[in-house]
Tab-separated table of C-alpha atoms in Angstrom:
chain	number	residue	atom	x	y	z
A	187	UNK	CA	-0.099	-0.279	-0.013
A	188	UNK	CA	1.521	3.223	-0.853
A	189	UNK	CA	2.375	5.624	1.837
A	190	UNK	CA	1.604	9.456	1.079
A	191	UNK	CA	2.510	12.726	2.872
A	192	UNK	CA	0.611	13.065	6.109
A	193	UNK	CA	0.694	16.812	6.350
A	194	UNK	CA	-0.885	17.157	2.481
A	195	UNK	CA	-3.768	14.726	3.656
A	196	UNK	CA	-4.386	16.618	6.948
A	197	UNK	CA	-4.397	19.787	5.261
A	198	UNK	CA	-6.845	18.484	2.489
A	199	UNK	CA	-9.156	17.118	5.117
A	200	UNK	CA	-8.995	20.380	7.455
A	201	UNK	CA	-9.729	22.513	4.110
A	202	UNK	CA	-12.641	20.413	3.082
A	203	UNK	CA	-13.977	19.891	6.534
A	204	UNK	CA	-13.783	24.053	6.737
A	205	UNK	CA	-15.904	24.546	3.353
A	206	UNK	CA	-13.336	23.993	0.955
A	207	UNK	CA	-10.979	26.647	1.722
A	208	UNK	CA	-9.453	28.619	4.493
A	209	UNK	CA	-7.127	31.600	5.195
A	210	UNK	CA	-3.398	30.685	5.152
A	211	UNK	CA	-2.837	31.175	8.788
A	212	UNK	CA	-5.775	29.635	10.219
A	213	UNK	CA	-4.760	26.683	8.169
A	214	UNK	CA	-1.450	26.701	9.577
A	215	UNK	CA	-2.790	26.812	13.099
A	216	UNK	CA	-5.223	24.230	12.301
A	217	UNK	CA	-2.539	21.868	11.283
A	218	UNK	CA	0.005	22.492	14.196
A	219	UNK	CA	-2.731	20.961	16.465
A	220	UNK	CA	-2.856	17.869	14.228
A	221	UNK	CA	0.855	17.292	13.691
A	222	UNK	CA	4.283	18.865	14.193
A	223	UNK	CA	4.783	20.697	10.764
A	224	UNK	CA	7.579	23.332	10.275
A	225	UNK	CA	6.822	26.755	8.760
A	226	UNK	CA	9.273	25.737	6.033
A	227	UNK	CA	7.582	22.484	5.209
A	228	UNK	CA	4.140	24.097	5.404
A	229	UNK	CA	4.842	27.181	3.137
A	230	UNK	CA	6.517	24.475	0.592
A	231	UNK	CA	3.677	22.213	0.256
A	232	UNK	CA	1.046	25.406	0.177
A	233	UNK	CA	2.755	26.756	-2.928
A	234	UNK	CA	4.209	23.887	-4.391
A	235	UNK	CA	1.820	21.044	-3.790
A	236	UNK	CA	-0.915	20.930	-7.002
A	237	UNK	CA	-3.545	20.048	-4.354
A	238	UNK	CA	-3.548	23.898	-3.057
A	239	UNK	CA	-4.593	27.035	-4.571
A	240	UNK	CA	-3.114	30.103	-2.801
A	241	UNK	CA	-5.557	32.983	-3.759
A	242	UNK	CA	-4.191	36.432	-2.701
A	243	UNK	CA	-6.821	39.003	-3.143
A	244	UNK	CA	-6.020	43.025	-2.461
A	245	UNK	CA	-5.832	43.972	1.009
A	246	UNK	CA	-7.034	40.553	2.265
A	247	UNK	CA	-5.283	37.540	3.784
A	248	UNK	CA	-4.454	34.873	1.392
A	249	UNK	CA	-6.776	31.992	1.235
A	250	UNK	CA	-5.982	28.181	0.169
A	251	UNK	CA	-8.423	26.591	-1.765
A	252	UNK	CA	-8.409	23.001	-2.247
A	253	UNK	CA	-8.483	21.247	-5.516
A	254	UNK	CA	-8.150	18.053	-7.726
A	255	UNK	CA	-8.796	17.080	-11.324
A	256	UNK	CA	-10.239	13.490	-10.032
A	257	UNK	CA	-13.941	13.552	-11.798
A	258	UNK	CA	-16.947	11.078	-11.628
A	259	UNK	CA	-17.380	8.953	-14.536
A	260	UNK	CA	-20.245	10.192	-16.691
A	261	UNK	CA	-20.814	7.068	-18.857
A	262	UNK	CA	-21.090	5.033	-15.431
A	263	UNK	CA	-23.577	7.885	-14.141
A	264	UNK	CA	-25.428	7.460	-17.357
A	265	UNK	CA	-25.449	3.822	-18.262
A	266	UNK	CA	-24.307	2.278	-14.892
A	267	UNK	CA	-21.252	0.663	-16.348
A	268	UNK	CA	-17.924	1.713	-17.974
A	269	UNK	CA	-15.234	-0.014	-20.034
A	270	UNK	CA	-12.509	1.168	-17.468
A	271	UNK	CA	-11.480	4.744	-16.990
A	272	UNK	CA	-9.755	6.837	-14.612
A	273	UNK	CA	-12.696	8.619	-12.853
A	274	UNK	CA	-14.880	7.779	-9.753
A	275	UNK	CA	-17.941	5.133	-10.033
A	276	UNK	CA	-20.083	6.644	-7.725
A	277	UNK	CA	-23.740	7.659	-7.423
A	278	UNK	CA	-24.298	11.577	-8.297
A	279	UNK	CA	-27.243	11.610	-5.652
A	280	UNK	CA	-25.305	9.706	-3.164
A	281	UNK	CA	-22.967	12.569	-3.178
A	282	UNK	CA	-25.798	15.077	-3.138
A	283	UNK	CA	-27.125	12.979	-0.183
A	284	UNK	CA	-30.598	12.194	-1.335
A	285	UNK	CA	-30.542	9.078	-2.983
A	286	UNK	CA	-33.619	7.373	-2.655
A	287	UNK	CA	-32.410	3.787	-2.614
A	288	UNK	CA	-30.495	1.813	-0.145
A	289	UNK	CA	-31.157	2.248	3.510
A	290	UNK	CA	-33.231	-0.815	3.576
A	291	UNK	CA	-34.885	0.002	0.158
A	292	UNK	CA	-34.178	-1.473	-3.172
A	293	UNK	CA	-30.281	-1.253	-3.773
A	294	UNK	CA	-29.241	1.540	-5.832
A	295	UNK	CA	-27.761	0.150	-9.275
A	296	UNK	CA	-24.788	2.633	-8.744
A	297	UNK	CA	-21.964	2.436	-6.313
A	298	UNK	CA	-22.436	3.955	-2.998
A	299	UNK	CA	-18.849	2.789	-1.980
A	300	UNK	CA	-15.933	5.096	-2.298
A	301	UNK	CA	-13.751	2.010	-1.190
A	302	UNK	CA	-14.855	-0.085	-3.810
A	303	UNK	CA	-11.704	-1.550	-5.755
A	304	UNK	CA	-12.203	0.681	-8.570
A	305	UNK	CA	-12.876	3.796	-6.686
A	306	UNK	CA	-10.307	2.958	-3.954
A	307	UNK	CA	-7.397	2.468	-6.480
A	308	UNK	CA	-8.294	5.900	-7.915
A	309	UNK	CA	-8.343	7.657	-4.517
A	310	UNK	CA	-4.874	6.159	-3.686
A	311	UNK	CA	-3.337	7.395	-6.737
A	312	UNK	CA	-4.478	10.908	-6.126
A	313	UNK	CA	-3.772	10.983	-2.147
A	314	UNK	CA	-7.412	11.297	-1.140
A	315	UNK	CA	-8.003	7.668	0.122
A	316	UNK	CA	-7.944	8.935	3.940
A	317	UNK	CA	-10.490	11.448	3.451
A	318	UNK	CA	-14.147	11.005	4.888
A	319	UNK	CA	-17.200	10.466	2.705
A	320	UNK	CA	-18.216	14.351	3.508
A	321	UNK	CA	-14.771	15.536	2.926
A	322	UNK	CA	-14.483	13.823	-0.483
A	323	UNK	CA	-17.803	14.821	-1.562
A	324	UNK	CA	-17.137	18.722	-1.042
A	325	UNK	CA	-13.783	18.259	-2.759
A	326	UNK	CA	-15.497	16.978	-5.651
A	327	UNK	CA	-18.393	19.458	-5.620
A	328	UNK	CA	-16.085	22.469	-6.047
A	329	UNK	CA	-13.913	20.906	-8.793
A	330	UNK	CA	-15.953	18.707	-11.047
A	331	UNK	CA	-17.844	21.062	-13.281
A	332	UNK	CA	-20.715	18.414	-13.847
A	333	UNK	CA	-22.044	18.028	-10.365
A	334	UNK	CA	-23.299	21.731	-9.824
A	335	UNK	CA	-25.447	24.182	-12.231
A	336	UNK	CA	-23.755	27.144	-13.336
A	337	UNK	CA	-23.783	30.538	-11.756
A	338	UNK	CA	-26.397	32.660	-14.372
A	339	UNK	CA	-24.492	35.442	-16.005
A	340	UNK	CA	-27.428	37.022	-17.312
A	341	UNK	CA	-28.768	37.438	-13.891
A	342	UNK	CA	-26.031	39.829	-12.898
A	343	UNK	CA	-26.257	42.169	-15.876
A	344	UNK	CA	-29.068	44.536	-15.890
A	345	UNK	CA	-31.204	46.492	-13.293
A	346	UNK	CA	-34.412	44.530	-13.152
A	347	UNK	CA	-34.773	41.795	-10.241
A	348	UNK	CA	-33.573	39.099	-12.658
A	349	UNK	CA	-31.244	40.993	-14.566
A	350	UNK	CA	-31.175	40.328	-18.154
A	351	UNK	CA	-32.208	36.582	-17.439
A	352	UNK	CA	-35.274	35.980	-19.572
A	353	UNK	CA	-35.791	32.661	-18.081
A	354	UNK	CA	-36.573	34.417	-14.615
A	355	UNK	CA	-38.335	32.078	-12.303
A	356	UNK	CA	-37.486	28.995	-14.668
A	357	UNK	CA	-33.945	29.547	-15.175
A	358	UNK	CA	-32.017	26.440	-14.234
A	359	UNK	CA	-29.072	28.345	-13.380
A	360	UNK	CA	-28.279	29.658	-9.791
A	361	UNK	CA	-28.995	33.277	-9.502
A	362	UNK	CA	-26.199	34.779	-7.141
A	363	UNK	CA	-24.275	37.745	-7.104
A	364	UNK	CA	-21.017	37.540	-8.860
A	365	UNK	CA	-19.223	39.998	-7.244
A	366	UNK	CA	-20.254	38.637	-4.081
A	367	UNK	CA	-18.747	35.409	-5.198
A	368	UNK	CA	-15.685	36.902	-6.466
A	369	UNK	CA	-15.254	38.796	-3.166
A	370	UNK	CA	-15.374	42.362	-4.465
A	371	UNK	CA	-19.271	43.082	-3.959
A	372	UNK	CA	-19.331	46.991	-2.751
A	373	UNK	CA	-22.945	46.906	-1.303
A	374	UNK	CA	-23.081	44.132	1.136
A	375	UNK	CA	-26.663	43.562	2.503
A	376	UNK	CA	-27.835	46.232	0.678
A	377	UNK	CA	-26.904	44.419	-2.749
A	378	UNK	CA	-30.098	43.829	-4.933
A	379	UNK	CA	-28.544	40.647	-6.191
A	380	UNK	CA	-28.768	37.598	-4.040
A	381	UNK	CA	-25.891	36.559	-1.620
A	382	UNK	CA	-27.834	33.401	-0.507
A	383	UNK	CA	-29.555	31.055	-2.496
A	384	UNK	CA	-33.386	32.353	-2.552
A	385	UNK	CA	-36.494	30.158	-2.288
A	386	UNK	CA	-36.781	29.429	-5.878
A	387	UNK	CA	-33.380	28.772	-6.173
A	388	UNK	CA	-33.657	26.163	-3.683
A	389	UNK	CA	-36.651	24.555	-5.267
A	390	UNK	CA	-34.921	24.112	-8.394
A	391	UNK	CA	-31.730	22.529	-6.761
A	392	UNK	CA	-33.776	20.443	-4.380
A	393	UNK	CA	-35.368	18.783	-7.725
A	394	UNK	CA	-31.985	18.432	-9.106
A	395	UNK	CA	-31.467	16.234	-6.019
A	396	UNK	CA	-29.267	18.549	-3.821
A	397	UNK	CA	-29.709	18.302	-0.366
A	398	UNK	CA	-30.449	21.288	1.915
A	399	UNK	CA	-27.031	21.186	3.780
A	400	UNK	CA	-25.224	21.586	0.299
A	401	UNK	CA	-27.558	24.175	-0.959
A	402	UNK	CA	-26.881	26.170	2.412
A	403	UNK	CA	-23.226	25.734	1.561
A	404	UNK	CA	-23.375	26.669	-2.022
A	405	UNK	CA	-22.177	30.447	-2.130
A	406	UNK	CA	-18.908	29.367	-0.198
A	407	UNK	CA	-18.652	26.505	-2.690
A	408	UNK	CA	-19.195	28.536	-5.877
A	409	UNK	CA	-16.821	31.108	-4.173
A	410	UNK	CA	-13.888	28.535	-4.595
A	411	UNK	CA	-15.179	27.395	-8.044
A	412	UNK	CA	-14.649	30.852	-9.338
A	413	UNK	CA	-11.130	31.103	-7.846
A	414	UNK	CA	-10.393	27.746	-9.514
A	415	UNK	CA	-11.743	28.943	-12.766
A	416	UNK	CA	-9.800	32.224	-12.267
A	417	UNK	CA	-6.198	30.238	-11.722
A	418	UNK	CA	-7.321	27.819	-14.739
A	419	UNK	CA	-7.830	30.807	-17.241
A	420	UNK	CA	-4.696	32.452	-15.981
A	421	UNK	CA	-2.969	29.329	-16.884
A	422	UNK	CA	-4.353	29.359	-20.760
A	423	UNK	CA	-7.229	27.015	-19.754
A	424	UNK	CA	-4.728	24.159	-18.855
A	425	UNK	CA	-4.989	21.865	-15.929
A	426	UNK	CA	-4.296	23.333	-12.659
A	427	UNK	CA	-3.171	19.920	-11.069
A	428	UNK	CA	-0.012	18.423	-12.310
A	429	UNK	CA	0.960	15.229	-11.323
A	430	UNK	CA	3.952	15.145	-9.270
A	431	UNK	CA	5.566	12.973	-11.178
A	432	UNK	CA	6.495	15.798	-13.595
A	433	UNK	CA	8.736	16.756	-11.071
A	434	UNK	CA	11.169	14.120	-11.905
A	435	UNK	CA	13.061	16.375	-14.353
A	436	UNK	CA	13.578	19.976	-13.641
A	437	UNK	CA	12.326	22.453	-16.342
A	438	UNK	CA	15.353	24.767	-15.744
A	439	UNK	CA	18.572	23.754	-17.440
A	440	UNK	CA	20.679	24.749	-14.534
A	441	UNK	CA	19.254	21.781	-12.884
A	442	UNK	CA	20.128	19.433	-14.941
A	443	UNK	CA	23.145	17.095	-14.686
A	444	UNK	CA	26.342	18.218	-16.605
A	445	UNK	CA	27.154	15.670	-19.275
A	446	UNK	CA	30.692	16.691	-19.443
A	447	UNK	CA	31.386	16.477	-15.671
A	448	UNK	CA	30.082	12.890	-16.073
A	449	UNK	CA	32.881	12.291	-18.624
A	450	UNK	CA	35.367	14.297	-16.506
A	451	UNK	CA	35.588	17.103	-19.059
A	452	UNK	CA	33.587	19.913	-17.855
A	453	UNK	CA	36.101	23.377	-18.296
A	454	UNK	CA	33.788	25.478	-16.195
A	455	UNK	CA	34.347	23.364	-13.188
A	456	UNK	CA	32.695	24.889	-9.982
A	457	UNK	CA	31.472	27.836	-12.143
A	458	UNK	CA	29.258	25.204	-14.134
A	459	UNK	CA	25.605	26.327	-14.266
A	460	UNK	CA	24.712	22.798	-14.364
A	461	UNK	CA	24.770	20.006	-11.433
A	462	UNK	CA	28.241	18.014	-10.958
A	463	UNK	CA	27.271	14.505	-10.050
A	464	UNK	CA	28.916	11.036	-10.816
A	465	UNK	CA	25.618	9.861	-11.983
A	466	UNK	CA	23.047	10.929	-14.725
A	467	UNK	CA	20.206	11.092	-12.315
A	468	UNK	CA	20.200	12.357	-8.356
A	469	UNK	CA	17.422	11.662	-5.963
A	470	UNK	CA	17.296	14.428	-3.189
A	471	UNK	CA	15.070	15.271	-0.287
A	472	UNK	CA	14.085	18.425	1.119
A	473	UNK	CA	15.093	18.501	4.777
A	474	UNK	CA	14.214	21.678	6.809
A	475	UNK	CA	15.822	23.983	4.377
A	476	UNK	CA	18.478	21.932	2.126
A	477	UNK	CA	18.057	19.368	-0.430
A	478	UNK	CA	19.823	15.972	0.887
A	479	UNK	CA	21.187	12.995	-1.246
A	480	UNK	CA	18.824	9.885	-0.507
A	481	UNK	CA	20.604	6.632	0.385
A	482	UNK	CA	20.020	3.539	-2.089
A	483	UNK	CA	19.888	6.052	-4.997
A	484	UNK	CA	20.413	3.295	-7.475
A	485	UNK	CA	17.423	1.080	-6.055
A	486	UNK	CA	15.311	4.081	-6.118
A	487	UNK	CA	16.133	4.767	-9.663
A	488	UNK	CA	15.714	1.131	-10.769
A	489	UNK	CA	12.079	1.225	-9.094
A	490	UNK	CA	11.020	4.858	-10.611
A	491	UNK	CA	11.842	3.427	-13.977
A	492	UNK	CA	9.304	0.632	-13.588
A	493	UNK	CA	5.926	2.444	-14.640
A	494	UNK	CA	3.792	0.063	-12.440
A	495	UNK	CA	5.342	1.073	-9.516
A	496	UNK	CA	3.753	4.058	-7.442
A	497	UNK	CA	6.689	3.821	-4.680
A	498	UNK	CA	10.048	2.777	-4.090
A	499	UNK	CA	10.683	-0.476	-1.968
A	500	UNK	CA	12.433	0.014	1.374
A	501	UNK	CA	11.597	0.961	4.921
A	502	UNK	CA	11.290	4.503	3.871
A	503	UNK	CA	9.856	4.184	0.305
A	504	UNK	CA	9.710	7.511	-2.115
A	505	UNK	CA	6.211	7.976	-3.376
A	506	UNK	CA	6.511	8.490	-7.089
A	507	UNK	CA	2.923	10.088	-7.262
A	508	UNK	CA	3.515	12.742	-4.822
A	509	UNK	CA	7.199	12.686	-4.956
A	510	UNK	CA	7.520	12.792	-1.222
A	511	UNK	CA	9.195	10.536	1.597
A	512	UNK	CA	8.020	10.627	4.956
A	513	UNK	CA	5.828	13.924	4.279
A	514	UNK	CA	9.131	15.351	3.092
A	515	UNK	CA	9.391	16.738	-0.753
A	516	UNK	CA	11.793	14.756	-2.845
A	517	UNK	CA	13.120	15.586	-6.320
A	518	UNK	CA	14.845	13.750	-9.114
A	519	UNK	CA	17.483	15.625	-11.021
A	520	UNK	CA	18.970	14.142	-14.362
A	521	UNK	CA	20.801	14.672	-17.366
A	522	UNK	CA	18.674	15.948	-20.531
A	523	UNK	CA	16.698	13.832	-22.573
A	524	UNK	CA	18.335	11.852	-25.099
A	525	UNK	CA	16.026	13.455	-28.005
A	526	UNK	CA	17.883	16.569	-27.667
A	527	UNK	CA	21.239	15.295	-28.473
A	528	UNK	CA	23.079	13.187	-31.186
A	529	UNK	CA	22.512	9.466	-30.754
A	530	UNK	CA	26.532	9.102	-29.757
A	531	UNK	CA	25.894	11.145	-26.468
A	532	UNK	CA	26.640	9.492	-23.647
A	533	UNK	CA	24.551	9.140	-20.555
A	534	UNK	CA	21.634	11.375	-21.780
A	535	UNK	CA	18.378	10.500	-20.117
A	536	UNK	CA	16.164	7.916	-22.582
A	537	UNK	CA	12.509	8.776	-21.291
A	538	UNK	CA	9.499	6.379	-22.170
A	539	UNK	CA	5.733	6.974	-22.176
A	540	UNK	CA	3.129	4.617	-21.239
A	541	UNK	CA	-0.488	4.308	-20.897
A	542	UNK	CA	-2.661	2.439	-18.770
A	543	UNK	CA	-4.168	-0.623	-20.607
A	544	UNK	CA	-7.568	-2.412	-20.163
A	545	UNK	CA	-6.187	-5.017	-17.848
A	546	UNK	CA	-4.569	-2.542	-15.786
A	547	UNK	CA	-1.069	-3.195	-16.894
A	548	UNK	CA	1.190	-0.318	-18.109
A	549	UNK	CA	1.864	-0.614	-22.026
A	550	UNK	CA	4.761	1.360	-23.832
A	551	UNK	CA	3.493	3.909	-26.979
A	552	UNK	CA	4.323	2.300	-30.153
A	553	UNK	CA	4.216	-1.333	-28.704
A	554	UNK	CA	1.787	-4.214	-29.260
A	555	UNK	CA	-0.916	-4.642	-26.991
A	556	UNK	CA	-2.699	-8.205	-26.131
A	557	UNK	CA	-4.718	-7.465	-29.270
A	558	UNK	CA	-1.785	-6.904	-31.552
A	559	UNK	CA	-2.678	-3.354	-31.699
A	560	UNK	CA	-0.067	-0.360	-31.631
A	561	UNK	CA	-0.581	3.418	-31.206
A	562	UNK	CA	0.186	5.555	-34.089
A	563	UNK	CA	2.771	7.813	-31.860
A	564	UNK	CA	5.794	6.211	-30.203
A	565	UNK	CA	7.624	6.857	-27.007
A	566	UNK	CA	10.326	9.051	-29.068
A	567	UNK	CA	7.483	10.622	-30.511
A	568	UNK	CA	5.760	11.747	-27.818
A	569	UNK	CA	9.133	12.881	-25.962
A	570	UNK	CA	10.188	14.891	-28.852
A	571	UNK	CA	6.654	16.758	-28.898
A	572	UNK	CA	7.107	17.228	-24.976
A	573	UNK	CA	10.645	18.776	-25.120
A	574	UNK	CA	9.296	20.978	-27.806
A	575	UNK	CA	6.179	22.196	-25.876
A	576	UNK	CA	5.209	21.043	-22.781
A	577	UNK	CA	1.603	22.597	-23.138
A	578	UNK	CA	1.181	20.585	-26.304
A	579	UNK	CA	-1.683	18.112	-27.323
A	580	UNK	CA	-0.583	15.352	-29.258
A	581	UNK	CA	-3.218	13.382	-31.192
A	582	UNK	CA	-2.910	9.238	-30.992
A	583	UNK	CA	-4.818	6.794	-33.299
A	584	UNK	CA	-5.215	3.094	-31.892
A	585	UNK	CA	-7.353	0.738	-34.109
A	586	UNK	CA	-10.368	2.903	-35.202
A	587	UNK	CA	-10.358	5.143	-31.868
A	588	UNK	CA	-8.690	8.544	-31.596
A	589	UNK	CA	-7.319	10.178	-28.414
A	590	UNK	CA	-5.586	13.333	-27.502
A	591	UNK	CA	-2.882	13.495	-24.963
A	592	UNK	CA	-2.424	16.706	-23.037
A	593	UNK	CA	1.108	17.147	-21.468
A	594	UNK	CA	-0.462	19.508	-18.924
A	595	UNK	CA	-2.822	16.962	-17.822
A	596	UNK	CA	-1.305	13.520	-17.325
A	597	UNK	CA	-4.141	11.610	-19.273
A	598	UNK	CA	-4.878	10.135	-22.808
A	599	UNK	CA	-8.583	11.352	-23.444
A	600	UNK	CA	-11.204	9.781	-25.963
A	601	UNK	CA	-13.444	12.629	-26.312
A	602	UNK	CA	-16.105	10.855	-28.249
A	603	UNK	CA	-16.738	8.279	-25.418
A	604	UNK	CA	-15.497	10.554	-22.624
A	605	UNK	CA	-13.066	8.143	-21.081
A	606	UNK	CA	-9.434	8.678	-20.234
A	607	UNK	CA	-6.448	6.789	-19.248
A	608	UNK	CA	-3.426	7.789	-16.803
A	609	UNK	CA	-0.518	8.340	-18.878
A	610	UNK	CA	3.220	7.926	-17.284
A	611	UNK	CA	6.689	9.228	-18.287
A	612	UNK	CA	9.424	7.318	-16.996
A	613	UNK	CA	13.224	6.944	-17.686
A	614	UNK	CA	15.055	3.836	-18.714
A	615	UNK	CA	17.174	2.341	-16.045
A	616	UNK	CA	20.930	2.521	-16.340
A	617	UNK	CA	22.918	0.899	-13.419
A	618	UNK	CA	25.846	2.071	-11.913
A	619	UNK	CA	27.924	-0.460	-13.403
A	620	UNK	CA	26.906	0.265	-16.860
A	621	UNK	CA	27.589	4.113	-16.158
A	622	UNK	CA	31.044	3.196	-15.041
A	623	UNK	CA	31.560	1.238	-18.390
A	624	UNK	CA	30.079	4.039	-20.472
A	625	UNK	CA	32.470	6.791	-18.649
A	626	UNK	CA	35.499	4.019	-18.904
A	627	UNK	CA	34.859	3.741	-22.412
A	628	UNK	CA	36.010	7.067	-23.106
A	629	UNK	CA	34.888	10.272	-24.937
A	630	UNK	CA	34.215	10.359	-28.716
A	631	UNK	CA	36.974	10.750	-30.965
A	632	UNK	CA	37.549	14.149	-33.270
A	633	UNK	CA	35.810	12.273	-36.202
A	634	UNK	CA	32.739	12.193	-34.270
A	635	UNK	CA	32.951	15.758	-33.131
A	636	UNK	CA	33.335	16.869	-36.807
A	637	UNK	CA	30.225	15.161	-37.570
A	638	UNK	CA	28.426	17.096	-35.252
A	639	UNK	CA	30.017	19.880	-36.791
A	640	UNK	CA	28.804	18.868	-40.044
A	641	UNK	CA	25.247	18.048	-38.826
A	642	UNK	CA	25.096	21.634	-37.218
A	643	UNK	CA	26.213	23.461	-40.671
A	644	UNK	CA	28.993	24.436	-38.856
A	645	UNK	CA	27.336	26.266	-35.947
A	646	UNK	CA	28.590	24.353	-33.015
A	647	UNK	CA	30.284	26.573	-30.625
A	648	UNK	CA	34.260	25.776	-30.608
A	649	UNK	CA	34.488	25.830	-27.153
A	650	UNK	CA	32.349	22.836	-26.956
A	651	UNK	CA	33.844	21.075	-29.713
A	652	UNK	CA	37.456	21.626	-28.027
A	653	UNK	CA	36.008	19.477	-24.853
A	654	UNK	CA	36.500	16.329	-27.251
A	655	UNK	CA	39.299	17.488	-29.446
């Protein structure tokens, strides 16, 4: 069983049990009552963990909002079955708290079990498995756009009691003051727009199945939804929750391991902007205020290269999904991707891309599955696209079906059937013995460097060439 960050889980639980968001200092005080968390660790997880969104309003204390990309499966909700996906299989009315089935009556055809095999596996992957039902449902309500009706924008325009909304009392959207939800309404109790759900809105929502408790909490839930949507818009409508697996290769060039140092040929020595390390990968844990090398680095790397593994082995495993160990942040540094260098370059990092198969196994892109079908793109195709543009979307065809991979959202989606599969990017394992063998084999000769110069059209920096000549 995977072990997850205790502090992140506790912070998520505190936020969800407090309406889905909380002032920053209040959250810190609440966490201190539950665990011994340092100020440095608290600041780190709030600022860097994709579970949390920091909202900074003018003249107000920052607020932290809980977020997730986990959703309910629409196919399961409509048909009561699904061919396998990465979304929860739950009854929507069970989440609303109003399902008429069960409790001594005829059983509901949809699941009411958040700990079913399918659901619990997903909750573990998203580090939500320790949340109570109420906390999980609140998190879903403010993150899954399919669960709640939208706020009526026309209601917030015009001077009539219903604004410009032509449906008025028959409108199926919620009539609430948009400025109140944004936190900038100047009129307060004198505002002519609703700051709470009125009687008509309550009746409409009850017909849709929402319980009275949820309806009462809707203004604060919609405020959180607004903040999450604003953050998504700021990020060019990309996903706001990236998998911690993407931390495995830092984006900044200066955080890459120096290839020349590995070959004992870096002329910059201590002034080099890249990391000098004796391996093409480096695992570190953040302890208090510094990054410290992890022990058994080769074993951790071997486990990480296996796409089916969510954590490393040993007494203190590294969680590859949250990139933590014992609640402390972990990072993996590496050499540049192999697709950015000519084939003869030694000790670059070769990445492979995998998707989750129908049987729960992990299949490499471009390889045959159990039905002898292969995807139209290979691992190398995806790696080249990813290195070129980490916000790109790549079309993938397999058999008669078409999918889209979005690099900002670790899933492969089939928009026609509204399904998605988890995607993982993992390196090819290179042992310490193999590294030493490659290094001892020596540097490429002058003919190889000249070949590089020809390929580069004569534009290769001469100081770089001299490293080999």
